[in-house]
Short mmCIF file of C-alpha atoms in Angstrom, two decimals:
data_model
loop_
_atom_site.label_atom_id
_atom_site.label_comp_id
_atom_site.label_asym_id
_atom_site.label_seq_id
_atom_site.Cartn_x
_atom_site.Cartn_y
_atom_site.Cartn_z
CA MET A 1 9.62 -31.90 38.61
CA ALA A 2 13.20 -30.74 39.09
CA PRO A 3 13.65 -27.02 39.77
CA SER A 4 15.50 -26.54 36.50
CA ASN A 5 12.72 -28.23 34.53
CA LYS A 6 10.11 -26.17 36.31
CA ALA A 7 11.99 -22.99 35.46
CA ILE A 8 12.16 -24.04 31.81
CA LEU A 9 8.41 -24.79 31.79
CA ILE A 10 7.62 -21.41 33.32
CA ALA A 11 9.84 -19.69 30.78
CA LEU A 12 8.19 -21.53 27.88
CA LEU A 13 4.74 -20.67 29.25
CA ALA A 14 5.72 -17.02 29.49
CA ILE A 15 6.94 -17.07 25.89
CA PHE A 16 3.70 -18.70 24.74
CA LEU A 17 1.57 -16.17 26.59
CA GLY A 18 3.62 -13.39 25.09
CA LEU A 19 3.18 -14.79 21.60
CA TYR A 20 -0.54 -15.27 22.25
CA LYS A 21 -0.97 -11.64 23.22
CA VAL A 22 1.19 -10.22 20.45
CA TYR A 23 0.12 -12.47 17.60
CA ILE A 24 -2.67 -15.00 18.20
CA HIS A 25 -4.95 -12.85 20.35
CA ASP A 26 -4.46 -9.77 18.19
CA ALA A 27 -4.98 -11.77 15.01
CA VAL A 28 -8.19 -13.38 16.29
CA GLU A 29 -9.49 -10.00 17.44
CA LEU A 30 -8.74 -8.47 14.04
CA PHE A 31 -10.09 -11.33 11.96
CA GLN A 32 -13.22 -11.93 14.02
CA GLY A 33 -13.92 -8.28 14.75
CA VAL A 34 -14.35 -8.94 18.48
CA LYS A 35 -16.14 -6.05 20.24
CA ARG A 36 -15.84 -3.90 17.13
CA ILE A 37 -18.65 -1.52 16.24
CA ILE A 38 -18.75 -0.88 12.51
CA GLN A 39 -20.50 2.41 11.75
CA PRO A 40 -22.71 3.29 8.79
CA LEU A 41 -21.65 6.01 6.39
CA GLU A 42 -24.48 8.21 7.69
CA ASP A 43 -22.48 8.66 10.91
CA PHE A 44 -20.02 10.79 8.95
CA PRO A 45 -22.05 13.66 7.47
CA GLU A 46 -18.93 15.79 7.07
CA TYR A 47 -18.25 13.99 3.80
CA GLN A 48 -20.39 13.33 0.75
CA CYS A 49 -19.14 10.21 -1.03
CA ARG A 50 -19.87 8.85 -4.49
CA ARG A 51 -18.60 6.05 -6.70
CA MET A 52 -16.69 6.64 -9.92
CA ARG A 53 -17.19 3.83 -12.45
CA HIS A 54 -14.98 3.51 -15.51
CA PRO A 55 -12.78 0.71 -16.94
CA LEU A 56 -9.72 2.82 -16.07
CA LEU A 57 -10.83 3.09 -12.43
CA GLU A 58 -11.14 -0.62 -11.68
CA SER A 59 -8.94 -2.44 -9.18
CA CYS A 60 -6.80 0.60 -8.28
CA GLU A 61 -4.78 -0.89 -5.42
CA ASP A 62 -2.62 2.15 -4.70
CA ILE A 63 -3.01 5.89 -5.39
CA TRP A 64 -0.71 8.90 -5.11
CA LEU A 65 -1.40 12.64 -5.22
CA ASP A 66 0.87 15.24 -6.77
CA PRO A 67 -0.23 18.31 -4.75
CA SER A 68 1.73 20.78 -6.89
CA GLY A 69 0.68 19.34 -10.26
CA ARG A 70 -2.89 18.81 -8.96
CA LYS A 71 -3.14 15.28 -10.34
CA LEU A 72 -3.94 11.93 -8.80
CA TYR A 73 -2.20 8.80 -10.10
CA ALA A 74 -3.56 5.30 -9.54
CA ALA A 75 -2.16 1.80 -10.21
CA CYS A 76 -5.16 0.01 -11.70
CA ALA A 77 -5.94 -3.34 -13.33
CA ASN A 78 -8.68 -5.75 -14.32
CA PRO A 79 -10.30 -7.18 -11.14
CA LEU A 80 -10.43 -10.72 -12.59
CA ALA A 81 -6.74 -10.56 -13.44
CA ARG A 82 -6.03 -9.39 -9.88
CA LEU A 83 -8.01 -12.32 -8.55
CA ALA A 84 -5.99 -14.78 -10.62
CA TRP A 85 -2.56 -13.21 -10.09
CA CYS A 86 -1.96 -11.55 -6.71
CA PRO A 87 1.14 -12.74 -4.82
CA ALA A 88 0.03 -10.91 -1.66
CA ALA A 89 -3.06 -13.17 -1.62
CA ASN A 90 -1.18 -16.32 -2.71
CA SER A 91 -2.91 -16.30 -6.12
CA TYR A 92 -0.66 -17.64 -8.88
CA ASP A 93 -2.91 -18.71 -11.76
CA ILE A 94 -0.99 -17.56 -14.84
CA GLN A 95 -3.59 -18.82 -17.34
CA LYS A 96 -6.52 -17.04 -15.68
CA ARG A 97 -4.33 -13.98 -15.29
CA ALA A 98 -3.83 -13.85 -19.05
CA ALA A 99 -7.52 -14.47 -19.73
CA GLY A 100 -8.44 -11.63 -17.38
CA GLY A 101 -6.10 -9.15 -19.01
CA GLY A 102 -3.19 -9.60 -16.64
CA GLY A 103 0.00 -7.77 -17.47
CA ILE A 104 -1.84 -4.82 -19.01
CA ASP A 105 -2.15 -2.89 -15.77
CA HIS A 106 -2.07 0.86 -16.17
CA ILE A 107 -1.42 4.14 -14.40
CA THR A 108 -4.61 6.20 -14.46
CA VAL A 109 -4.45 9.98 -14.12
CA LEU A 110 -7.17 12.21 -12.62
CA ASP A 111 -7.31 16.03 -12.58
CA VAL A 112 -8.35 16.60 -8.96
CA ASP A 113 -9.64 20.16 -9.51
CA HIS A 114 -11.72 19.34 -12.58
CA PRO A 115 -14.30 16.58 -12.01
CA GLY A 116 -16.02 17.34 -15.32
CA ALA A 117 -19.63 16.77 -16.28
CA ASP A 118 -19.27 13.00 -15.91
CA GLY A 119 -17.54 13.29 -12.51
CA LEU A 120 -14.56 11.20 -13.65
CA TYR A 121 -11.90 13.94 -13.40
CA GLY A 122 -10.75 13.40 -16.99
CA ALA A 123 -9.62 9.82 -16.27
CA ARG A 124 -7.00 8.66 -18.76
CA ALA A 125 -4.25 6.05 -18.82
CA LEU A 126 -0.52 6.49 -19.34
CA LYS A 127 1.27 4.15 -21.72
CA LEU A 128 4.42 2.42 -20.50
CA ARG A 129 7.30 2.10 -22.95
CA ASP A 130 10.72 0.48 -22.76
CA SER A 131 13.96 2.12 -23.90
CA GLU A 132 13.25 1.04 -27.49
CA GLY A 133 9.76 2.51 -27.51
CA ASN A 134 7.85 -0.76 -27.21
CA ILE A 135 4.71 -0.96 -25.05
CA GLN A 136 5.46 -2.73 -21.77
CA GLU A 137 3.17 -4.88 -19.66
CA LEU A 138 3.31 -4.78 -15.86
CA ASP A 139 1.54 -6.45 -12.95
CA MET A 140 1.52 -3.53 -10.56
CA HIS A 141 0.95 -3.30 -6.82
CA GLY A 142 2.14 -0.43 -4.61
CA PHE A 143 4.13 2.54 -5.89
CA ASP A 144 5.54 5.95 -5.08
CA ALA A 145 6.49 8.99 -7.17
CA ARG A 146 8.52 12.20 -6.92
CA VAL A 147 8.91 15.33 -9.03
CA ILE A 148 12.50 15.56 -10.29
CA ASP A 149 14.63 17.45 -12.83
CA LYS A 150 13.55 20.88 -11.54
CA GLY A 151 9.89 20.08 -12.09
CA ARG A 152 10.30 18.80 -15.63
CA ARG A 153 9.74 15.10 -14.87
CA LEU A 154 7.75 12.92 -12.51
CA ARG A 155 9.55 9.70 -11.55
CA PHE A 156 7.61 6.56 -10.60
CA TRP A 157 8.84 3.57 -8.60
CA LEU A 158 6.43 0.73 -9.46
CA ILE A 159 6.28 -2.68 -7.79
CA ASN A 160 5.95 -5.19 -10.63
CA HIS A 161 4.92 -8.77 -9.78
CA ARG A 162 6.25 -10.40 -12.93
CA PRO A 163 5.25 -14.01 -13.49
CA PRO A 164 8.14 -16.41 -14.17
CA LEU A 165 7.60 -16.28 -17.94
CA ASN A 166 9.83 -16.60 -20.97
CA ALA A 167 10.25 -12.99 -22.14
CA SER A 168 10.21 -13.90 -25.83
CA THR A 169 7.44 -16.52 -25.93
CA GLY A 170 5.32 -15.59 -22.92
CA GLU A 171 5.23 -19.23 -21.85
CA PRO A 172 5.81 -20.21 -18.21
CA LEU A 173 9.41 -21.12 -17.39
CA LEU A 174 8.66 -22.31 -13.87
CA ASP A 175 5.65 -23.26 -11.77
CA ALA A 176 4.62 -20.01 -10.07
CA THR A 177 2.90 -21.91 -7.26
CA LYS A 178 6.31 -23.34 -6.35
CA VAL A 179 8.62 -20.39 -7.00
CA GLY A 180 6.31 -17.38 -6.62
CA ALA A 181 6.47 -14.15 -8.59
CA ASN A 182 9.60 -12.67 -10.16
CA SER A 183 8.96 -9.33 -8.45
CA THR A 184 10.94 -6.19 -9.24
CA VAL A 185 10.77 -2.43 -8.80
CA ASP A 186 10.49 -0.72 -12.19
CA VAL A 187 11.41 2.95 -12.50
CA TYR A 188 9.72 5.20 -15.09
CA ASP A 189 9.74 8.90 -15.94
CA LEU A 190 6.85 11.07 -17.11
CA LYS A 191 7.46 14.41 -18.82
CA LEU A 192 5.62 17.29 -17.17
CA PRO A 193 3.21 18.92 -17.44
CA HIS A 194 1.45 17.16 -20.32
CA GLY A 195 3.25 13.85 -20.84
CA THR A 196 1.15 10.85 -21.88
CA GLU A 197 3.76 8.08 -21.72
CA LEU A 198 5.99 6.63 -19.04
CA ALA A 199 9.55 6.03 -20.23
CA HIS A 200 11.44 3.12 -18.65
CA VAL A 201 14.52 4.15 -16.67
CA LYS A 202 15.64 0.91 -15.04
CA THR A 203 14.49 -2.30 -13.36
CA ILE A 204 15.70 -3.08 -9.86
CA MET A 205 16.12 -6.76 -8.97
CA SER A 206 17.43 -8.00 -5.63
CA PRO A 207 17.22 -11.00 -3.28
CA ALA A 208 15.88 -8.50 -0.74
CA ILE A 209 12.81 -7.91 -2.94
CA ILE A 210 10.90 -11.01 -1.81
CA SER A 211 7.21 -10.26 -1.55
CA PRO A 212 7.01 -6.50 -2.09
CA ASN A 213 3.82 -4.73 -1.11
CA ASN A 214 4.62 -1.02 -1.03
CA LEU A 215 7.48 1.45 -0.96
CA VAL A 216 8.33 5.03 -0.11
CA VAL A 217 11.04 7.30 -1.49
CA ILE A 218 12.99 8.64 1.48
CA ASN A 219 15.21 11.45 0.21
CA ASP A 220 15.27 14.24 -2.33
CA ASN A 221 18.58 13.23 -3.92
CA GLU A 222 17.23 12.34 -7.35
CA ASP A 223 20.62 11.05 -8.47
CA ARG A 224 20.35 8.26 -5.88
CA GLY A 225 16.62 7.73 -5.42
CA ASP A 226 16.73 5.87 -2.10
CA PHE A 227 13.58 4.07 -1.02
CA LEU A 228 12.25 1.70 1.64
CA LEU A 229 10.23 -1.34 0.58
CA THR A 230 7.94 -3.57 2.64
CA ASN A 231 7.90 -7.33 2.09
CA ASP A 232 4.57 -8.56 3.47
CA HIS A 233 6.01 -12.09 3.82
CA SER A 234 9.50 -13.43 4.41
CA THR A 235 9.02 -16.08 1.73
CA LYS A 236 7.65 -16.04 -1.80
CA VAL A 237 5.65 -19.26 -1.45
CA GLY A 238 5.25 -22.15 0.97
CA PRO A 239 2.70 -24.47 2.61
CA PHE A 240 2.38 -22.24 5.69
CA ARG A 241 2.57 -18.87 3.97
CA ASP A 242 -1.15 -18.16 4.55
CA SER A 243 -0.62 -18.31 8.31
CA GLU A 244 2.85 -16.76 8.29
CA ILE A 245 3.17 -13.69 10.50
CA SER A 246 6.45 -12.12 9.50
CA GLY A 247 7.86 -9.90 6.77
CA ASN A 248 10.72 -7.43 6.56
CA ILE A 249 11.73 -4.03 5.22
CA ALA A 250 14.48 -3.40 2.69
CA TYR A 251 16.44 -0.26 1.87
CA CYS A 252 17.28 0.22 -1.81
CA ARG A 253 19.21 2.68 -3.95
CA THR A 254 17.92 3.39 -7.43
CA ASP A 255 21.30 4.42 -8.84
CA THR A 256 23.10 1.21 -7.91
CA GLY A 257 20.11 -1.13 -7.70
CA ASN A 258 21.48 -2.48 -4.42
CA CYS A 259 19.12 -3.45 -1.60
CA HIS A 260 19.65 -4.66 1.95
CA PHE A 261 17.40 -5.40 4.93
CA VAL A 262 17.00 -2.70 7.58
CA ALA A 263 14.27 -4.40 9.67
CA THR A 264 13.63 -8.13 10.03
CA GLU A 265 12.12 -8.59 13.51
CA ASN A 266 8.80 -7.83 15.22
CA LEU A 267 7.02 -7.24 11.92
CA SER A 268 3.52 -8.53 11.22
CA SER A 269 2.94 -8.57 7.46
CA PRO A 270 4.16 -4.98 6.88
CA ASN A 271 2.05 -3.36 4.22
CA GLY A 272 1.68 0.37 3.60
CA ILE A 273 4.61 2.67 4.32
CA THR A 274 5.00 6.44 4.26
CA ARG A 275 7.39 9.13 5.45
CA ASP A 276 6.88 12.44 7.22
CA PRO A 277 9.16 14.89 5.39
CA SER A 278 9.19 17.33 8.32
CA SER A 279 10.58 14.86 10.86
CA GLY A 280 11.95 12.09 8.64
CA LEU A 281 9.96 9.51 10.60
CA ILE A 282 8.82 6.36 8.81
CA TYR A 283 5.31 4.95 9.39
CA VAL A 284 4.62 1.28 8.64
CA ALA A 285 1.25 -0.50 8.61
CA GLN A 286 1.48 -3.82 10.46
CA SER A 287 -1.50 -5.54 8.88
CA VAL A 288 -1.81 -8.55 11.17
CA ARG A 289 -1.39 -6.61 14.42
CA GLY A 290 -3.68 -3.76 13.40
CA ASN A 291 -1.28 -0.99 14.27
CA VAL A 292 1.08 1.51 12.69
CA THR A 293 4.66 1.47 13.91
CA VAL A 294 6.82 4.60 13.88
CA HIS A 295 10.50 4.30 13.00
CA ARG A 296 13.68 6.27 12.62
CA LEU A 297 16.21 5.27 9.96
CA MET A 298 19.71 5.05 11.43
CA ASP A 299 22.63 5.52 9.03
CA TYR A 300 20.71 3.78 6.23
CA GLU A 301 21.42 0.46 7.97
CA GLN A 302 18.74 -0.01 10.60
CA LEU A 303 15.10 1.00 10.97
CA VAL A 304 14.52 1.52 14.70
CA GLN A 305 10.98 1.46 16.08
CA ILE A 306 10.23 4.33 18.47
CA ASP A 307 6.45 4.22 18.78
CA GLU A 308 3.34 2.16 18.02
CA ILE A 309 -0.15 3.45 17.17
CA SER A 310 -3.08 1.07 17.58
CA LEU A 311 -5.91 1.17 15.04
CA SER A 312 -7.45 -2.19 16.08
CA MET A 313 -8.22 -3.05 12.46
CA THR A 314 -6.40 -4.69 9.59
CA ILE A 315 -4.49 -1.96 7.76
CA ASP A 316 -3.51 -1.74 4.12
CA ASN A 317 -1.87 1.34 2.58
CA LEU A 318 -0.82 4.60 4.21
CA SER A 319 -0.50 8.11 2.79
CA ILE A 320 0.47 11.48 4.22
CA ASP A 321 -1.09 14.81 3.25
CA THR A 322 0.60 18.20 2.99
CA ASP A 323 -0.48 19.01 6.58
CA GLY A 324 1.42 16.00 7.92
CA ASN A 325 -1.67 13.90 8.70
CA ILE A 326 -1.49 10.19 7.87
CA PHE A 327 -4.44 8.41 6.28
CA ALA A 328 -4.80 4.64 6.69
CA ALA A 329 -7.06 2.42 4.60
CA THR A 330 -8.47 -0.14 7.03
CA ILE A 331 -10.56 -3.30 6.83
CA PRO A 332 -13.22 -3.66 9.58
CA ASP A 333 -14.41 -7.12 8.45
CA LEU A 334 -11.59 -9.23 7.08
CA HIS A 335 -13.78 -12.26 6.31
CA GLN A 336 -16.09 -10.16 4.14
CA PHE A 337 -13.08 -8.48 2.55
CA VAL A 338 -11.78 -11.88 1.41
CA ARG A 339 -15.21 -12.77 0.00
CA ALA A 340 -15.32 -9.47 -1.88
CA PHE A 341 -11.84 -10.06 -3.28
CA HIS A 342 -12.98 -13.39 -4.76
CA ASP A 343 -16.22 -11.88 -6.12
CA PRO A 344 -15.32 -8.30 -7.10
CA TYR A 345 -18.40 -7.64 -9.24
CA GLY A 346 -20.95 -9.22 -6.92
CA THR A 347 -19.80 -8.69 -3.33
CA ASN A 348 -18.84 -5.59 -1.36
CA SER A 349 -17.11 -5.29 1.99
CA PRO A 350 -17.18 -2.71 4.82
CA SER A 351 -14.23 -0.35 4.83
CA ALA A 352 -12.97 2.59 6.82
CA VAL A 353 -10.40 5.36 6.64
CA MET A 354 -8.53 6.39 9.78
CA MET A 355 -6.46 9.55 10.24
CA ILE A 356 -3.38 9.64 12.45
CA ARG A 357 -2.69 13.14 13.69
CA LYS A 358 0.06 14.56 15.87
CA ARG A 359 -1.17 15.83 19.21
CA SER A 360 1.45 18.59 19.33
CA SER A 361 2.99 20.75 16.65
CA GLY A 362 6.67 21.10 15.99
CA LYS A 363 9.42 18.75 14.91
CA GLU A 364 10.57 17.78 18.40
CA ALA A 365 7.07 16.86 19.57
CA SER A 366 6.70 14.44 16.68
CA LEU A 367 9.70 12.46 17.93
CA LEU A 368 8.13 11.58 21.28
CA LYS A 369 6.18 8.43 22.09
CA GLY A 370 2.42 8.74 22.43
CA GLU A 371 2.28 11.94 20.39
CA HIS A 372 -0.36 10.67 17.96
CA GLU A 373 -4.14 10.42 18.05
CA VAL A 374 -6.39 8.35 15.81
CA ILE A 375 -9.59 9.72 14.24
CA LYS A 376 -12.06 7.75 12.16
CA VAL A 377 -12.73 9.78 9.01
CA VAL A 378 -15.34 7.64 7.24
CA GLU A 379 -16.71 4.11 7.54
CA ASP A 380 -19.32 2.20 5.55
CA LYS A 381 -20.82 -0.72 7.44
CA GLU A 382 -23.22 -1.75 4.66
CA ALA A 383 -20.61 -1.17 1.91
CA ARG A 384 -23.21 0.82 0.00
CA VAL A 385 -20.77 3.41 -1.36
CA LEU A 386 -17.16 2.85 -0.31
CA PRO A 387 -15.07 0.20 -2.10
CA THR A 388 -13.09 -2.56 -0.40
CA THR A 389 -10.65 0.24 0.33
CA THR A 390 -6.93 -0.47 0.22
CA SER A 391 -5.67 3.08 -0.35
CA ALA A 392 -6.85 6.52 0.77
CA VAL A 393 -5.39 9.90 -0.17
CA TYR A 394 -6.61 13.25 1.14
CA ASP A 395 -6.15 16.61 -0.56
CA PRO A 396 -6.45 19.49 1.97
CA VAL A 397 -6.71 22.08 -0.81
CA SER A 398 -9.91 20.73 -2.35
CA GLY A 399 -11.17 18.84 0.72
CA GLN A 400 -11.41 15.63 -1.31
CA LEU A 401 -10.67 12.11 -0.09
CA PHE A 402 -9.91 9.61 -2.89
CA LEU A 403 -10.29 5.89 -2.23
CA GLY A 404 -8.86 3.03 -4.29
CA ALA A 405 -9.28 -0.72 -3.89
CA LEU A 406 -7.37 -3.88 -4.77
CA SER A 407 -10.31 -5.58 -6.46
CA SER A 408 -13.34 -3.26 -6.49
CA PRO A 409 -14.51 -2.27 -10.01
CA PHE A 410 -14.70 1.43 -9.08
CA MET A 411 -13.01 4.24 -7.15
CA VAL A 412 -14.70 6.59 -4.67
CA VAL A 413 -14.30 10.28 -3.94
CA CYS A 414 -15.56 11.83 -0.71
CA LYS A 415 -15.98 15.60 -0.80
CA LYS A 416 -15.78 17.50 2.46
CA ARG A 417 -18.94 19.54 3.01
CA LYS A 418 -18.46 23.26 3.57
#
């Protein structure tokens, strides 16, 4: 073999080995659970966990806590509708979606300090109305919210996986299996403190909103409403989308509706995303690699990675509490998780919640590499209590950990023992 050819072969081998380590090896380890010890819930006596069953608490994929208003908000749906229509899982059955109640997703509200005699925290749903007062139907996924207007309103940014339907007839315009979802970010306002309806503000559509999974509002300028959005795939549909390891992150402005990409490389199905308000750092769950990457946003044009935190498990949504600790909903057994997704009423799956905590205090310390430690908060090997958790939010005031799930027909609350 000529020296030049040998050099090329060596270079190609090095690239392959690099890809194997970064993608194939990590993916196999995550999917197969190699060398992973999944612990029973009894190993975590610090928390007492219980299920909350109610039609309004089914299939709550993402949850958000308003610490000042003392309310928890959840994006919930019918599990069978989720099974039929879930772009993140390549499910595009419009007919079964309609039969399962698709499009009538709802925002459920819980009063975190008042569980009530039934233990359901006064669960109630908010109606969604358009500018003319008509009830709107959404297919929700991830979302974020912020208090605006000097505390008089709560603004929601909701990912809406709209099917490609005729708005007037409801009939399919295009084959969703070929074109994917017509996903948007829909903005709504809720009057505080006792509003019962979400009023439509605007709908954001952009070529950069491809396969949106979650988003985070990144500044307090309510006139602009800037946010970052994760696309868990780089394509809407395709024959190799199931095995695609890619994705990107877009930066959007609510006032203009304009979006552009700020990160397109070295992403592995980015999922949950959150922001530390004290440092401005952005945390992104890389589902396929099983880690959380830490980024700094540069001039609203580029999201630069500065650190990487390994959790060694598939990761879904992220949240941050008022103490600056990040909570990650993780999936210890991905095969069982998939089975539970396809049989939400008959199959459960192990789940875990991990906490990412800064080793040192202070703003400057949080900007250094290796300044985070990972702590397992709860895990349920037998799936006796916890749902197939996709979102976890902790309230330091009440010591309560709330868990939501993409397809489980219940939510869970874990109360910290005194």
